[in-house]
Tab-separated table of C-alpha atoms in Angstrom:
chain	number	residue	atom	x	y	z
A	112	MET	CA	1.343	3.478	-10.608
A	113	SER	CA	-1.794	1.648	-9.723
A	114	GLY	CA	-3.766	4.152	-8.039
A	115	ALA	CA	-4.440	7.754	-7.911
A	116	GLY	CA	-2.215	9.155	-10.825
A	117	ARG	CA	1.101	10.755	-10.752
A	118	GLU	CA	1.973	14.553	-9.941
A	119	GLU	CA	3.816	16.146	-12.611
A	120	PRO	CA	7.608	15.398	-11.914
A	121	ARG	CA	9.539	18.544	-11.299
A	122	GLY	CA	12.963	19.307	-11.209
A	123	PRO	CA	16.015	17.672	-12.802
A	124	ARG	CA	15.792	14.355	-15.016
A	125	PRO	CA	16.186	11.543	-12.764
A	126	PRO	CA	19.169	9.326	-13.029
A	127	ALA	CA	19.094	7.187	-15.949
A	128	GLY	CA	20.038	3.978	-14.053
A	129	VAL	CA	16.848	4.260	-11.985
A	130	VAL	CA	14.769	4.568	-14.878
A	131	ARG	CA	16.572	1.593	-16.252
A	132	ARG	CA	15.811	-0.293	-13.197
A	133	LEU	CA	12.194	0.541	-12.945
A	134	ARG	CA	11.543	-0.098	-16.415
A	135	ALA	CA	13.289	-3.583	-16.465
A	136	ALA	CA	11.017	-4.161	-13.832
A	137	GLY	CA	7.821	-3.797	-15.763
A	138	CYS	CA	6.886	-0.089	-14.566
A	139	VAL	CA	5.154	1.386	-17.739
A	140	TYR	CA	5.728	5.124	-16.440
A	141	ALA	CA	9.137	4.535	-15.131
A	142	GLU	CA	10.587	8.015	-16.118
A	143	GLU	CA	7.746	9.549	-13.722
A	144	GLU	CA	8.099	7.049	-11.187
A	145	ALA	CA	11.611	7.804	-10.865
A	146	ALA	CA	11.014	11.481	-10.456
A	147	LEU	CA	8.623	10.922	-7.718
A	148	LEU	CA	11.124	8.438	-6.321
A	149	VAL	CA	14.233	11.138	-6.459
A	150	ALA	CA	12.142	13.878	-5.002
A	151	GLN	CA	10.910	11.681	-2.034
A	152	ALA	CA	14.401	10.628	-1.197
A	153	GLY	CA	16.841	12.463	1.299
A	154	GLY	CA	19.829	10.727	-0.344
A	155	ALA	CA	21.270	8.048	-2.346
A	156	ALA	CA	20.950	5.373	0.137
A	157	GLU	CA	17.306	6.092	0.704
A	158	LEU	CA	16.790	6.523	-3.060
A	159	ASP	CA	18.152	3.004	-3.504
A	160	ASP	CA	15.886	1.673	-0.767
A	161	LEU	CA	12.991	3.128	-2.642
A	162	VAL	CA	13.813	1.759	-5.723
A	163	ALA	CA	14.251	-1.537	-4.424
A	164	ARG	CA	10.926	-1.637	-2.808
A	165	ARG	CA	9.241	-0.529	-6.107
A	166	VAL	CA	11.366	-3.025	-8.257
A	167	GLY	CA	10.261	-5.646	-5.776
A	168	GLY	CA	6.588	-5.272	-6.790
A	169	LEU	CA	5.397	-2.968	-3.785
A	170	PRO	CA	2.653	-0.272	-5.238
A	171	LEU	CA	4.198	2.996	-5.955
A	172	GLU	CA	1.783	4.703	-3.660
A	173	GLN	CA	3.125	2.606	-0.615
A	174	VAL	CA	6.683	3.296	-1.399
A	175	LEU	CA	6.230	6.770	-1.317
A	176	GLY	CA	3.592	6.815	1.577
A	177	TRP	CA	1.014	8.648	-0.338
A	178	ALA	CA	-1.373	8.981	-3.450
A	179	GLN	CA	-2.451	11.946	-5.460
A	180	PHE	CA	-6.333	11.678	-5.276
A	181	CYS	CA	-8.719	14.730	-6.537
A	182	GLY	CA	-5.658	16.900	-5.920
A	183	VAL	CA	-4.698	16.207	-2.652
A	184	ARG	CA	-2.171	14.107	-1.094
A	185	VAL	CA	-3.378	10.947	0.970
A	186	ALA	CA	-1.516	8.975	3.256
A	187	VAL	CA	-1.151	5.200	2.088
A	188	GLU	CA	0.227	2.673	4.355
A	189	PRO	CA	1.741	-0.546	3.580
A	190	GLY	CA	-0.924	-3.229	3.343
A	191	VAL	CA	-3.905	-0.453	2.662
A	192	PHE	CA	-6.023	-0.648	-0.427
A	193	VAL	CA	-4.625	2.182	-2.885
A	194	PRO	CA	-7.020	4.701	-4.341
A	195	ARG	CA	-7.709	4.570	-7.771
A	196	ARG	CA	-7.835	7.462	-9.964
A	197	ARG	CA	-11.221	6.270	-11.703
A	198	SER	CA	-12.608	6.575	-8.263
A	199	GLU	CA	-12.041	10.556	-8.569
A	200	PHE	CA	-15.100	10.445	-10.661
A	201	LEU	CA	-17.162	9.121	-7.841
A	202	ALA	CA	-15.548	11.579	-5.548
A	203	ARG	CA	-16.497	14.580	-7.709
A	204	THR	CA	-19.988	13.392	-8.583
A	205	ALA	CA	-20.388	13.198	-4.318
A	206	ALA	CA	-19.029	16.446	-4.081
A	207	ALA	CA	-21.321	18.097	-6.721
A	208	VAL	CA	-24.642	16.996	-4.279
A	209	THR	CA	-22.984	17.365	-1.162
A	210	PRO	CA	-24.319	20.699	0.792
A	211	ARG	CA	-22.042	22.484	3.037
A	212	GLY	CA	-21.967	21.453	6.381
A	213	GLY	CA	-23.608	18.195	5.346
A	214	VAL	CA	-23.235	14.841	6.960
A	215	VAL	CA	-21.031	12.289	4.863
A	216	VAL	CA	-20.457	8.428	5.096
A	217	ASP	CA	-17.489	6.751	3.638
A	218	LEU	CA	-17.855	2.994	3.977
A	219	CYS	CA	-15.243	0.523	2.824
A	220	CYS	CA	-13.216	3.552	3.416
A	221	GLY	CA	-9.542	2.366	2.971
A	222	SER	CA	-7.057	5.084	3.124
A	223	GLY	CA	-10.280	7.350	3.487
A	224	ALA	CA	-9.537	9.215	0.041
A	225	LEU	CA	-12.991	9.806	-0.857
A	226	ALA	CA	-13.828	11.346	2.485
A	227	VAL	CA	-10.633	13.421	2.124
A	228	ALA	CA	-11.441	14.595	-1.487
A	229	LEU	CA	-15.188	15.551	-0.010
A	230	SER	CA	-13.616	17.272	2.770
A	231	ALA	CA	-11.383	19.429	0.571
A	232	ALA	CA	-13.975	20.457	-2.086
A	233	VAL	CA	-17.256	20.981	0.377
A	234	PRO	CA	-16.578	23.048	3.757
A	235	ASP	CA	-17.495	22.196	7.212
A	236	LEU	CA	-18.639	18.481	6.715
A	237	GLU	CA	-19.533	16.031	9.566
A	238	VAL	CA	-17.463	12.956	8.515
A	239	HIS	CA	-18.208	9.317	9.401
A	240	ALA	CA	-16.025	6.545	7.938
A	241	VAL	CA	-15.774	2.830	8.332
A	242	ASP	CA	-13.580	0.064	7.411
A	243	SER	CA	-13.357	-3.655	8.380
A	244	ASP	CA	-9.376	-3.531	8.366
A	245	PRO	CA	-7.535	-2.191	11.406
A	246	VAL	CA	-4.753	-0.930	9.554
A	247	ALA	CA	-6.847	0.817	6.856
A	248	VAL	CA	-8.907	2.373	10.041
A	249	ARG	CA	-5.485	3.788	11.548
A	250	CYS	CA	-4.364	5.051	8.017
A	251	ALA	CA	-7.725	6.951	7.545
A	252	ARG	CA	-7.826	8.381	10.773
A	253	GLY	CA	-4.438	9.698	10.084
A	254	ASN	CA	-6.007	11.081	6.722
A	255	LEU	CA	-9.199	12.443	8.336
A	256	PRO	CA	-8.493	14.310	11.625
A	257	GLY	CA	-11.836	15.374	13.183
A	258	ALA	CA	-13.934	12.582	11.587
A	259	GLN	CA	-15.394	9.375	13.129
A	260	VAL	CA	-13.424	6.534	11.656
A	261	LEU	CA	-14.674	3.358	13.073
A	262	LEU	CA	-13.849	-0.152	12.641
A	263	GLY	CA	-16.789	-2.927	11.528
A	264	ASP	CA	-18.473	-4.360	8.748
A	265	LEU	CA	-20.375	-1.794	6.448
A	266	ASP	CA	-22.777	0.621	8.296
A	267	ALA	CA	-22.820	-1.573	11.241
A	268	PRO	CA	-20.878	0.651	13.580
A	269	LEU	CA	-22.138	3.786	12.835
A	270	PRO	CA	-24.019	5.444	15.684
A	271	ASP	CA	-27.932	5.561	15.662
A	272	ARG	CA	-28.103	9.376	15.762
A	273	LEU	CA	-27.062	9.301	12.130
A	274	ARG	CA	-30.462	7.930	10.845
A	275	GLY	CA	-32.194	10.349	8.559
A	276	ARG	CA	-29.226	12.465	8.559
A	277	VAL	CA	-26.819	11.336	6.034
A	278	ASP	CA	-26.614	13.661	3.150
A	279	VAL	CA	-24.240	11.239	0.803
A	280	LEU	CA	-22.885	8.006	1.181
A	281	VAL	CA	-19.795	6.873	-0.689
A	282	ALA	CA	-18.089	3.569	-0.980
A	283	VAL	CA	-15.597	1.602	-3.101
A	284	VAL	CA	-16.532	-1.875	-2.404
A	285	PRO	CA	-14.574	-5.086	-3.073
A	286	TYR	CA	-15.287	-5.300	-6.809
A	287	VAL	CA	-13.431	-8.201	-8.408
A	288	PRO	CA	-14.878	-11.662	-8.687
A	289	SER	CA	-13.320	-14.266	-6.455
A	290	GLY	CA	-11.816	-16.393	-9.633
A	291	GLU	CA	-10.233	-13.448	-11.120
A	292	VAL	CA	-8.330	-11.855	-8.407
A	293	ALA	CA	-5.432	-14.023	-9.578
A	294	LEU	CA	-5.392	-11.948	-12.811
A	295	MET	CA	-5.088	-8.867	-11.145
A	296	PRO	CA	-1.773	-7.018	-11.336
A	297	ALA	CA	1.006	-8.536	-8.861
A	298	GLU	CA	1.211	-5.358	-6.911
A	299	ALA	CA	-2.593	-5.248	-6.179
A	300	ARG	CA	-2.912	-9.037	-5.197
A	301	LEU	CA	0.195	-9.532	-3.338
A	302	HIS	CA	0.134	-5.958	-1.460
A	303	GLU	CA	-3.184	-4.917	-0.710
A	304	PRO	CA	-5.804	-6.582	1.167
A	305	ARG	CA	-7.636	-9.256	-0.393
A	306	ALA	CA	-10.793	-8.540	1.570
A	307	ALA	CA	-11.194	-5.257	-0.372
A	308	LEU	CA	-10.852	-6.376	-3.645
A	309	ASP	CA	-12.538	-9.910	-3.685
A	310	GLY	CA	-16.345	-9.255	-4.242
A	311	GLY	CA	-17.584	-12.679	-4.271
A	312	ALA	CA	-18.270	-15.094	-7.038
A	313	ASP	CA	-20.006	-12.483	-9.263
A	314	GLY	CA	-17.877	-9.438	-8.078
A	315	LEU	CA	-20.799	-8.008	-6.547
């Protein structure tokens, strides 16, 4: 699973055939993924479709339609950057210094996972989020009702009234050197927006 980690599978053991298909496709956590797909599916036909999409290389979070991040389910649409489990450290560190009722800005927000985690951890936040991808903005708006989610480059679309008022700014910016994007797992480089990954010549 590429992003936010796994929920503990619940219920009966998933069908062996599903586990075999996932394992043959290179899914390292085939049994856990199978349990999640079985729980998500409404029946045999839907399960077969979900498994086929995963075997075809789609990130598990995009197949399920959600990622688990800091104990919260975050909706993840196809084509949107999948929140990484390692980013939970950033979310928890930010939450520790965010005051109740504070102003939070999430740049390059993707699905809005960081802002979602902060909102779950700290009450009464005023949240602003920005992404340059319209699909990500739509996804983040669904995850962040009541927040201002804007389309644009970094902080350019933020209103002037935020000057001097922002308590915490978080961001997971493109971080992979351009020449190394081709070395990433196929599920990331083929199904997540390159703009969310490609950090230029030096990755910065």
